[in-house]
Amino acid sequence: MSQPGPSTRSVHLTEQVDEATRSVVPPIAANSAFAYPDVASWRAVALGEADGHIYARNSNPTTDRFEAKVAALEGAEAGTSFTTGMAAIFTTLHALLRPGSRVVTVKDTYGGTYLLFTEVFPAWGVQCDVMDTDDHDAIEAEIRAGCDLVYLETPTNPTCKVLDLARLSAAAADVGATVVVDNTFATPINTRPLEHGADLVLHSASKFLGGHGDVLGGVVCGGEDLVHRVYAAREIIGTGMDPQVAALMLRSLKTLGLRVERQNATALTVAEHLEGHPRVTRVNYPGLASHPHHDVAARQMDGFGGMLSFALDGGFAAVEEVLPKLQYAYLAANLGQVETIVGPPATTSHVELTDAERAGAGIPEGLVRYSVGVEDAADLIDDLDAALAT
Ligand SMILES: *Cc1c(COP(=O)(O)O)cnc(C)c1O
């Protein structure tokens, strides 16, 4: 039999009927500690000589299942999970970087990530070169100049730029650098960065993986050894995911393929529609032939994702006028959930940046980030048309 597809993996992997109860959905291991019948068997687990769990900050059967499922979707050997996406990113970087390390990254990373590279890690003596996201030649040259870690995010937030993972990972491999990719926007349904040469892939599971806007989480996947280094930092720092959250994430993952395929299709329809609208000056969506990185996206992505952004004629005043008129979109900071979510980057992902930094990242004040939910495409288009009518 051929390899099971992503939706089959989402539904079946790591799921077993519970022996004690015959429950199809395994019970949640909602506990802090694990008890042993004697000191010798407890000690064997503590020393890693036998399988088992000691304390939930270290590991828990329910979070284990979530990690294994995401790892299977990403084609990774192992995974480790976190309270939030930022906890995943910070803990990973903290585990892999040392004073004197050199990082090559890009300007268009998530707002919080950008601050890690421009403020937090430089203060600890890590050299971070934050490159223009559009300039692959310059990014590649900077990697080839020698570095320890390459940190990428694709498609980017909020302008949906696409980085060529195979090209940049090959350059990193030549200089022995570890490649870390934030795959939050694409999801493993659309892109699996490890297939293109990345070493670690991470997610804000608060977005598409959770998908329902009711939980926060993060996850990092990759080879056994690298993930173990990240895990070792996580268990000390205490940034691990709670099992109740992991159970909700496991439920969400079963519909990941369904949701993302729907969101891919609707986002493309909405993007094509907005591209012809007189009040819209620009649409950023990797699935459009007009997108500057459409060729790379077509090679690297199985679908173009549920996120798009568009610029309104009239700047921020137009954003303030149009957004409240939308009936089927929440004005909120999240993305990737079943409800359509809309917002200006100036109040969401890039609120920490100054006006000048936002402009430098190519984010015009009239830009609107639109995260497509699972509503009917025709309704979303009618809604946008009504809000955009003056
Ligand atoms: C939201 C987000 C993060 C941060 O995740 P949290 O779960 O909010 O901490 C990181 N990267 C991307 C691309 C995001 O969208």
Short mmCIF file of C-alpha atoms and ligand atoms in Angstrom, two decimals:
data_model
loop_
_atom_site.label_atom_id
_atom_site.label_comp_id
_atom_site.label_asym_id
_atom_site.label_seq_id
_atom_site.Cartn_x
_atom_site.Cartn_y
_atom_site.Cartn_z
CA MET A 1 0.00 0.00 0.00
CA SER A 2 1.24 3.54 -0.74
CA GLN A 3 1.97 6.07 2.01
CA PRO A 4 -1.28 7.34 3.58
CA GLY A 5 -2.21 10.90 2.56
CA PRO A 6 -2.21 13.84 4.97
CA SER A 7 -5.88 13.59 5.94
CA THR A 8 -5.60 9.85 6.59
CA ARG A 9 -2.55 10.52 8.76
CA SER A 10 -4.39 13.33 10.59
CA VAL A 11 -7.28 11.03 11.44
CA HIS A 12 -5.49 7.76 12.19
CA LEU A 13 -1.91 8.32 13.31
CA THR A 14 -1.27 8.20 17.07
CA GLU A 15 -4.90 7.20 17.68
CA GLN A 16 -5.49 3.85 19.37
CA VAL A 17 -8.54 2.47 21.09
CA ASP A 18 -7.97 2.85 24.84
CA GLU A 19 -7.50 -0.64 26.33
CA ALA A 20 -9.14 0.18 29.67
CA THR A 21 -12.32 1.82 28.35
CA ARG A 22 -12.54 0.81 24.63
CA SER A 23 -12.95 4.53 23.96
CA VAL A 24 -12.31 5.46 20.30
CA VAL A 25 -10.92 8.83 21.39
CA PRO A 26 -8.14 8.22 23.92
CA PRO A 27 -8.78 9.81 27.34
CA ILE A 28 -6.80 12.93 28.25
CA ALA A 29 -3.90 12.26 30.60
CA ALA A 30 -4.85 15.21 32.80
CA ASN A 31 -2.27 14.85 35.52
CA SER A 32 0.86 16.49 36.86
CA ALA A 33 2.78 13.40 37.94
CA PHE A 34 2.95 9.65 37.19
CA ALA A 35 3.04 7.07 39.97
CA TYR A 36 5.19 3.90 40.12
CA PRO A 37 4.73 0.70 42.18
CA ASP A 38 8.31 0.77 43.44
CA VAL A 39 11.41 2.97 43.50
CA ALA A 40 13.40 0.80 41.07
CA SER A 41 10.90 1.09 38.19
CA TRP A 42 10.47 4.83 38.88
CA ARG A 43 14.25 5.30 38.82
CA ALA A 44 14.57 3.37 35.53
CA VAL A 45 12.15 5.80 33.86
CA ALA A 46 13.85 8.82 35.44
CA LEU A 47 17.20 7.65 34.08
CA GLY A 48 15.73 7.05 30.63
CA GLU A 49 16.37 3.30 30.84
CA ALA A 50 12.66 2.51 30.53
CA ASP A 51 9.79 4.26 28.68
CA GLY A 52 7.41 6.29 30.81
CA HIS A 53 6.59 9.68 32.23
CA ILE A 54 7.63 11.38 35.47
CA TYR A 55 6.19 14.89 35.60
CA ALA A 56 4.06 16.72 33.06
CA ARG A 57 6.49 19.60 32.53
CA ASN A 58 8.80 16.99 31.00
CA SER A 59 6.34 14.80 29.10
CA ASN A 60 2.76 13.61 29.06
CA PRO A 61 1.04 10.90 26.93
CA THR A 62 -1.49 13.36 25.43
CA THR A 63 1.08 15.97 24.42
CA ASP A 64 3.27 13.11 23.09
CA ARG A 65 0.44 12.12 20.75
CA PHE A 66 0.04 15.68 19.49
CA GLU A 67 3.79 15.98 18.86
CA ALA A 68 3.92 12.64 17.03
CA LYS A 69 0.96 13.59 14.85
CA VAL A 70 2.40 16.92 13.74
CA ALA A 71 5.79 15.25 13.18
CA ALA A 72 4.09 12.66 10.94
CA LEU A 73 2.37 15.42 8.95
CA GLU A 74 5.68 17.26 8.50
CA GLY A 75 7.56 14.06 7.60
CA ALA A 76 9.78 14.52 10.68
CA GLU A 77 11.34 12.00 13.07
CA ALA A 78 10.28 13.85 16.21
CA GLY A 79 8.44 16.86 17.60
CA THR A 80 8.11 18.83 20.81
CA SER A 81 5.27 21.17 21.79
CA PHE A 82 4.89 24.52 23.56
CA THR A 83 2.48 26.87 25.29
CA THR A 84 2.54 29.28 22.33
CA GLY A 85 4.23 29.80 18.99
CA MET A 86 6.53 32.44 20.50
CA ALA A 87 7.54 29.97 23.23
CA ALA A 88 8.43 27.47 20.49
CA ILE A 89 10.48 30.06 18.60
CA PHE A 90 12.24 31.49 21.66
CA THR A 91 13.02 28.10 23.20
CA THR A 92 14.36 26.76 19.87
CA LEU A 93 16.63 29.75 19.34
CA HIS A 94 17.75 29.73 22.97
CA ALA A 95 18.65 26.05 22.64
CA LEU A 96 20.63 26.48 19.41
CA LEU A 97 22.34 29.89 19.76
CA ARG A 98 25.30 30.97 21.90
CA PRO A 99 27.06 34.32 22.32
CA GLY A 100 29.06 34.78 19.13
CA SER A 101 26.64 32.75 16.98
CA ARG A 102 25.58 34.27 13.68
CA VAL A 103 22.02 34.18 12.33
CA VAL A 104 20.79 35.08 8.87
CA THR A 105 17.07 35.87 8.71
CA VAL A 106 14.64 38.15 6.84
CA LYS A 107 12.75 41.34 7.64
CA ASP A 108 9.27 39.92 7.11
CA THR A 109 9.13 37.46 9.98
CA TYR A 110 6.28 37.59 12.49
CA GLY A 111 6.46 40.80 14.60
CA GLY A 112 7.51 39.03 17.81
CA THR A 113 10.14 36.98 15.99
CA TYR A 114 11.53 40.12 14.37
CA LEU A 115 12.05 41.60 17.84
CA LEU A 116 13.92 38.49 18.97
CA PHE A 117 16.40 39.07 16.13
CA THR A 118 16.62 42.86 16.43
CA GLU A 119 16.58 43.25 20.23
CA VAL A 120 16.56 40.12 22.39
CA PHE A 121 19.32 37.96 20.89
CA PRO A 122 21.66 40.83 19.85
CA ALA A 123 21.68 41.87 23.54
CA TRP A 124 23.06 38.38 24.31
CA GLY A 125 25.90 38.72 21.83
CA VAL A 126 24.27 36.91 18.90
CA GLN A 127 24.90 38.56 15.54
CA CYS A 128 21.63 38.69 13.58
CA ASP A 129 21.59 39.79 9.94
CA VAL A 130 18.05 40.69 9.01
CA MET A 131 17.86 40.64 5.22
CA ASP A 132 15.47 42.04 2.65
CA THR A 133 12.93 39.24 2.10
CA ASP A 134 12.65 39.94 -1.65
CA ASP A 135 16.35 39.63 -2.36
CA HIS A 136 17.26 35.95 -2.63
CA ASP A 137 20.70 36.75 -4.10
CA ALA A 138 21.63 38.85 -1.07
CA ILE A 139 20.19 36.33 1.43
CA GLU A 140 22.09 33.49 -0.22
CA ALA A 141 25.35 35.50 -0.30
CA GLU A 142 24.97 36.33 3.40
CA ILE A 143 24.40 32.65 4.24
CA ARG A 144 27.43 31.63 2.16
CA ALA A 145 29.54 34.20 4.04
CA GLY A 146 29.21 31.76 6.97
CA CYS A 147 26.57 31.48 9.69
CA ASP A 148 25.28 29.08 12.34
CA LEU A 149 21.54 29.38 11.86
CA VAL A 150 19.21 30.43 9.04
CA TYR A 151 15.74 31.41 10.18
CA LEU A 152 13.02 31.62 7.50
CA GLU A 153 9.26 32.10 7.38
CA THR A 154 7.10 31.46 4.30
CA PRO A 155 4.64 32.72 3.19
CA THR A 156 5.32 35.83 5.24
CA ASN A 157 3.01 37.81 7.42
CA PRO A 158 1.25 39.95 6.16
CA THR A 159 2.54 40.46 2.62
CA CYS A 160 2.62 36.73 1.68
CA LYS A 161 6.14 36.75 0.25
CA VAL A 162 7.44 33.26 -0.55
CA LEU A 163 11.00 32.17 0.20
CA ASP A 164 12.69 29.51 -1.90
CA LEU A 165 13.40 26.93 0.80
CA ALA A 166 15.36 24.51 -1.39
CA ARG A 167 17.72 27.22 -2.63
CA LEU A 168 18.40 28.79 0.78
CA SER A 169 18.64 25.42 2.58
CA ALA A 170 21.23 24.22 0.04
CA ALA A 171 23.35 27.32 0.74
CA ALA A 172 22.98 26.74 4.49
CA ALA A 173 23.99 23.08 4.15
CA ASP A 174 27.19 24.14 2.36
CA VAL A 175 28.28 26.22 5.38
CA GLY A 176 26.93 23.78 7.99
CA ALA A 177 24.17 26.09 9.24
CA THR A 178 20.93 24.82 10.80
CA VAL A 179 17.79 25.90 8.92
CA VAL A 180 14.67 26.68 10.97
CA VAL A 181 11.40 27.45 9.13
CA ASP A 182 8.21 28.95 10.55
CA ASN A 183 5.53 27.05 8.57
CA THR A 184 2.53 28.57 10.36
CA PHE A 185 0.98 30.15 7.26
CA ALA A 186 1.47 27.22 4.89
CA THR A 187 0.66 24.32 7.26
CA PRO A 188 2.07 20.86 6.43
CA ILE A 189 -0.89 20.38 4.07
CA ASN A 190 0.59 23.00 1.72
CA THR A 191 4.36 22.91 2.42
CA ARG A 192 6.67 20.49 4.23
CA PRO A 193 9.93 22.44 4.70
CA LEU A 194 11.94 19.34 5.69
CA GLU A 195 11.36 17.98 2.17
CA HIS A 196 13.12 21.10 0.86
CA GLY A 197 16.17 20.76 3.10
CA ALA A 198 15.17 22.54 6.34
CA ASP A 199 16.36 21.01 9.63
CA LEU A 200 13.56 22.18 11.91
CA VAL A 201 10.01 23.28 11.12
CA LEU A 202 7.91 25.14 13.67
CA HIS A 203 4.36 26.43 14.04
CA SER A 204 2.24 28.75 16.00
CA ALA A 205 -0.38 26.03 16.58
CA SER A 206 -2.67 28.85 17.72
CA LYS A 207 -3.39 29.42 14.03
CA PHE A 208 -4.29 26.76 11.41
CA LEU A 209 -3.30 23.68 13.45
CA GLY A 210 -5.66 24.64 16.30
CA GLY A 211 -7.89 26.25 13.73
CA HIS A 212 -10.81 27.23 15.97
CA GLY A 213 -9.44 30.26 17.77
CA ASP A 214 -9.88 28.69 21.21
CA VAL A 215 -6.37 27.56 22.15
CA LEU A 216 -2.77 28.75 21.96
CA GLY A 217 0.15 26.47 21.26
CA GLY A 218 3.39 25.89 19.41
CA VAL A 219 5.29 22.92 18.02
CA VAL A 220 8.76 22.21 16.61
CA CYS A 221 9.57 19.15 14.44
CA GLY A 222 12.71 17.74 12.85
CA GLY A 223 15.40 15.12 13.32
CA GLU A 224 15.62 13.23 16.62
CA ASP A 225 18.87 14.89 17.81
CA LEU A 226 17.96 18.51 17.08
CA VAL A 227 14.47 18.12 18.52
CA HIS A 228 15.98 16.57 21.62
CA ARG A 229 18.18 19.65 22.13
CA VAL A 230 15.10 21.87 21.89
CA TYR A 231 13.17 19.55 24.22
CA ALA A 232 16.01 19.64 26.76
CA ALA A 233 15.72 23.44 26.89
CA ARG A 234 11.93 23.28 27.01
CA GLU A 235 11.77 20.94 29.98
CA ILE A 236 14.02 23.24 32.03
CA ILE A 237 12.45 26.54 30.96
CA GLY A 238 8.96 25.09 31.39
CA THR A 239 7.41 26.24 28.12
CA GLY A 240 5.71 22.90 27.32
CA MET A 241 2.12 22.51 26.12
CA ASP A 242 -0.62 21.58 28.60
CA PRO A 243 -2.33 18.19 27.96
CA GLN A 244 -5.83 19.76 27.91
CA VAL A 245 -4.66 22.01 25.09
CA ALA A 246 -2.98 19.06 23.35
CA ALA A 247 -6.31 17.19 23.39
CA LEU A 248 -8.06 20.13 21.68
CA MET A 249 -5.20 20.34 19.18
CA LEU A 250 -5.51 16.60 18.44
CA ARG A 251 -9.21 17.06 17.71
CA SER A 252 -8.45 20.02 15.46
CA LEU A 253 -5.78 18.17 13.51
CA LYS A 254 -8.31 15.57 12.34
CA THR A 255 -9.93 18.24 10.15
CA LEU A 256 -6.73 20.07 9.17
CA GLY A 257 -6.75 18.74 5.61
CA LEU A 258 -10.46 19.50 5.13
CA ARG A 259 -10.15 23.00 6.50
CA VAL A 260 -6.97 23.96 4.66
CA GLU A 261 -8.14 22.62 1.29
CA ARG A 262 -11.32 24.69 1.67
CA GLN A 263 -9.37 27.74 2.80
CA ASN A 264 -6.93 27.38 -0.13
CA ALA A 265 -9.78 27.30 -2.64
CA THR A 266 -11.71 30.18 -1.09
CA ALA A 267 -8.63 32.39 -0.66
CA LEU A 268 -7.77 32.00 -4.34
CA THR A 269 -11.34 32.90 -5.36
CA VAL A 270 -11.37 35.94 -3.05
CA ALA A 271 -7.90 37.07 -4.20
CA GLU A 272 -8.87 36.83 -7.87
CA HIS A 273 -12.05 38.78 -7.19
CA LEU A 274 -10.31 41.55 -5.23
CA GLU A 275 -7.62 41.90 -7.89
CA GLY A 276 -10.26 43.30 -10.22
CA HIS A 277 -11.81 45.65 -7.65
CA PRO A 278 -11.42 49.40 -8.30
CA ARG A 279 -10.84 50.29 -4.61
CA VAL A 280 -8.08 47.69 -4.19
CA THR A 281 -4.62 48.83 -5.29
CA ARG A 282 -2.77 45.57 -4.64
CA VAL A 283 -3.54 41.96 -3.69
CA ASN A 284 -0.85 39.79 -2.12
CA TYR A 285 -1.57 36.09 -2.61
CA PRO A 286 0.99 33.51 -3.77
CA GLY A 287 -1.62 31.75 -5.92
CA LEU A 288 -2.06 34.76 -8.22
CA ALA A 289 0.01 34.79 -11.41
CA SER A 290 0.73 38.47 -10.60
CA HIS A 291 2.50 37.51 -7.35
CA PRO A 292 6.26 38.14 -7.69
CA HIS A 293 7.08 34.72 -6.18
CA HIS A 294 4.32 32.74 -7.90
CA ASP A 295 6.82 30.41 -9.62
CA VAL A 296 8.55 29.44 -6.37
CA ALA A 297 5.18 29.06 -4.66
CA ALA A 298 3.90 26.78 -7.43
CA ARG A 299 6.99 24.59 -7.01
CA GLN A 300 7.07 24.54 -3.23
CA MET A 301 3.40 24.59 -2.22
CA ASP A 302 0.62 22.03 -2.78
CA GLY A 303 -1.93 24.81 -2.16
CA PHE A 304 -1.43 28.55 -1.70
CA GLY A 305 -2.90 28.93 1.78
CA GLY A 306 -5.80 30.69 3.46
CA MET A 307 -4.05 34.03 4.04
CA LEU A 308 -4.07 37.01 1.74
CA SER A 309 -3.64 40.72 2.13
CA PHE A 310 -4.79 43.66 0.05
CA ALA A 311 -4.15 47.38 0.01
CA LEU A 312 -7.05 49.82 -0.06
CA ASP A 313 -6.99 53.03 -2.00
CA GLY A 314 -7.24 55.72 0.69
CA GLY A 315 -4.80 54.36 3.28
CA PHE A 316 -5.63 53.82 6.94
CA ALA A 317 -8.78 55.97 6.75
CA ALA A 318 -10.19 53.53 4.17
CA VAL A 319 -9.26 50.59 6.42
CA GLU A 320 -11.13 52.21 9.33
CA GLU A 321 -14.16 52.83 7.11
CA VAL A 322 -14.39 49.44 5.38
CA LEU A 323 -13.51 46.84 8.03
CA PRO A 324 -16.41 47.46 10.44
CA LYS A 325 -18.85 47.02 7.53
CA LEU A 326 -17.82 43.39 7.02
CA GLN A 327 -20.52 41.08 8.29
CA TYR A 328 -18.65 37.78 7.97
CA ALA A 329 -15.22 38.78 9.27
CA TYR A 330 -14.13 39.43 12.82
CA LEU A 331 -11.84 42.39 13.47
CA ALA A 332 -9.31 40.44 15.50
CA ALA A 333 -5.65 39.55 15.83
CA ASN A 334 -5.78 35.83 15.12
CA LEU A 335 -5.60 34.01 11.80
CA GLY A 336 -6.06 30.53 10.41
CA GLN A 337 -9.31 29.75 12.19
CA VAL A 338 -12.69 28.58 10.86
CA GLU A 339 -14.05 32.14 11.10
CA THR A 340 -12.81 34.73 8.63
CA ILE A 341 -10.60 37.22 10.48
CA VAL A 342 -9.58 40.61 9.21
CA GLY A 343 -7.26 43.30 10.51
CA PRO A 344 -4.67 45.91 9.66
CA PRO A 345 -1.08 44.75 10.37
CA ALA A 346 -0.59 48.07 12.20
CA THR A 347 -2.84 46.77 15.01
CA THR A 348 -2.09 43.04 14.82
CA SER A 349 1.07 41.22 13.77
CA HIS A 350 3.18 44.36 13.43
CA VAL A 351 1.83 46.49 16.29
CA GLU A 352 5.27 46.50 17.97
CA LEU A 353 6.91 48.14 14.97
CA THR A 354 7.18 51.85 14.29
CA ASP A 355 5.50 53.40 11.22
CA ALA A 356 8.93 53.62 9.59
CA GLU A 357 9.72 49.95 10.27
CA ARG A 358 6.35 48.90 8.83
CA ALA A 359 6.95 51.00 5.73
CA GLY A 360 10.42 49.45 5.46
CA ALA A 361 8.85 46.00 5.53
CA GLY A 362 6.62 47.00 2.60
CA ILE A 363 3.45 47.28 4.68
CA PRO A 364 1.39 50.23 3.41
CA GLU A 365 -0.99 51.87 5.92
CA GLY A 366 -3.94 50.82 3.75
CA LEU A 367 -3.05 47.13 3.98
CA VAL A 368 -5.65 44.66 5.25
CA ARG A 369 -4.78 41.12 6.28
CA TYR A 370 -7.59 38.73 5.43
CA SER A 371 -7.58 35.21 6.91
CA VAL A 372 -10.14 33.13 5.07
CA GLY A 373 -12.38 30.92 7.19
CA VAL A 374 -14.49 28.00 6.07
CA GLU A 375 -17.57 30.06 5.18
CA ASP A 376 -18.99 29.83 1.63
CA ALA A 377 -16.81 31.72 -0.84
CA ALA A 378 -19.81 33.41 -2.49
CA ASP A 379 -20.88 34.91 0.84
CA LEU A 380 -17.41 36.25 1.60
CA ILE A 381 -17.26 37.88 -1.83
CA ASP A 382 -20.72 39.46 -1.46
CA ASP A 383 -19.67 40.68 1.98
CA LEU A 384 -16.47 42.28 0.67
CA ASP A 385 -18.29 43.88 -2.26
CA ALA A 386 -20.93 45.37 0.05
CA ALA A 387 -18.30 46.75 2.46
CA LEU A 388 -16.22 48.18 -0.38
CA ALA A 389 -19.22 49.89 -2.05
CA THR A 390 -19.19 53.57 -1.13
C1 LIG B 1 1.03 33.99 15.52
C2 LIG B 1 2.33 33.68 14.92
C3 LIG B 1 3.44 33.42 15.73
C4 LIG B 1 3.39 33.50 17.23
O1 LIG B 1 2.56 32.51 17.75
P1 LIG B 1 1.75 32.62 19.15
O2 LIG B 1 1.08 31.31 19.26
O3 LIG B 1 0.81 33.79 19.01
O4 LIG B 1 2.78 32.87 20.18
C5 LIG B 1 4.63 33.08 15.10
N1 LIG B 1 4.73 33.02 13.76
C6 LIG B 1 3.68 33.27 12.96
C7 LIG B 1 3.85 33.18 11.48
C8 LIG B 1 2.45 33.62 13.51
O5 LIG B 1 1.41 33.87 12.70
#
